[in-house]
Amino acid sequence: PRPPRANESTADAHRPGSFFTIAEIAGILRVSTRTVRRLVGSEALPCVRVGRHVRISAAELEAFCER
């Protein structure tokens, strides 16, 4: 996925209902994957676990960015 442009929200850059990996979120937010894992671990960034895999919804990412 492409990073959002300056004039659009994060979720607008992606289709609704989509989910992102930790690496994709790190790229969008321009932080390390370790930082994203810390946010998920502290429950600051809600996620869905599918087996051992972690996915973050576009809606949760947008809500996080609005805080």
XYZ file of C-alpha atoms in Angstrom:
67
model
C 0.000 0.000 0.000
C 1.087 3.523 -0.689
C 1.544 6.007 2.146
C -1.281 8.534 2.468
C -0.887 11.913 0.864
C -0.695 14.968 3.096
C -4.326 15.950 2.449
C -5.965 12.551 3.001
C -6.534 10.442 6.080
C -4.681 7.177 6.504
C -7.733 5.000 5.929
C -8.717 6.952 2.791
C -5.529 5.731 1.144
C -6.816 2.154 1.431
C -10.115 0.443 0.909
C -12.413 0.196 3.947
C -12.231 -3.046 5.867
C -8.640 -3.715 4.878
C -6.052 -4.998 7.300
C -2.341 -4.271 7.498
C 0.684 -6.142 8.754
C 3.030 -4.683 11.339
C 5.574 -3.948 8.594
C 2.955 -2.088 6.528
C 1.875 -0.014 9.534
C 5.518 0.802 10.274
C 5.926 2.031 6.710
C 2.770 4.127 6.816
C 3.659 5.724 10.161
C 7.373 5.893 9.273
C 8.457 4.190 12.491
C 10.202 0.896 13.189
C 8.388 -2.424 13.391
C 9.538 -2.590 17.017
C 7.643 0.637 17.753
C 4.481 -0.796 16.178
C 4.864 -3.983 18.228
C 5.177 -1.872 21.391
C 2.005 0.038 20.492
C 0.174 -3.249 19.907
C 1.567 -4.748 23.129
C 0.483 -1.759 25.195
C -2.953 -1.908 23.526
C -2.540 1.665 22.271
C -3.044 0.262 18.759
C -5.738 -2.459 18.766
C -5.108 -5.469 16.568
C -6.578 -8.763 15.448
C -4.540 -11.920 15.846
C -4.933 -14.622 13.226
C -2.985 -17.519 14.619
C 0.467 -16.072 15.234
C -0.074 -13.234 12.774
C -1.020 -9.709 13.821
C -3.241 -7.523 11.651
C -4.378 -3.948 12.246
C -7.547 -2.663 10.587
C -7.573 0.545 8.575
C -10.278 1.893 10.901
C -8.132 1.270 14.007
C -5.148 2.886 12.325
C -7.169 5.964 11.451
C -8.547 6.192 14.997
C -5.011 5.899 16.372
C -3.763 8.661 14.064
C -6.586 10.994 15.123
C -5.597 10.809 18.799
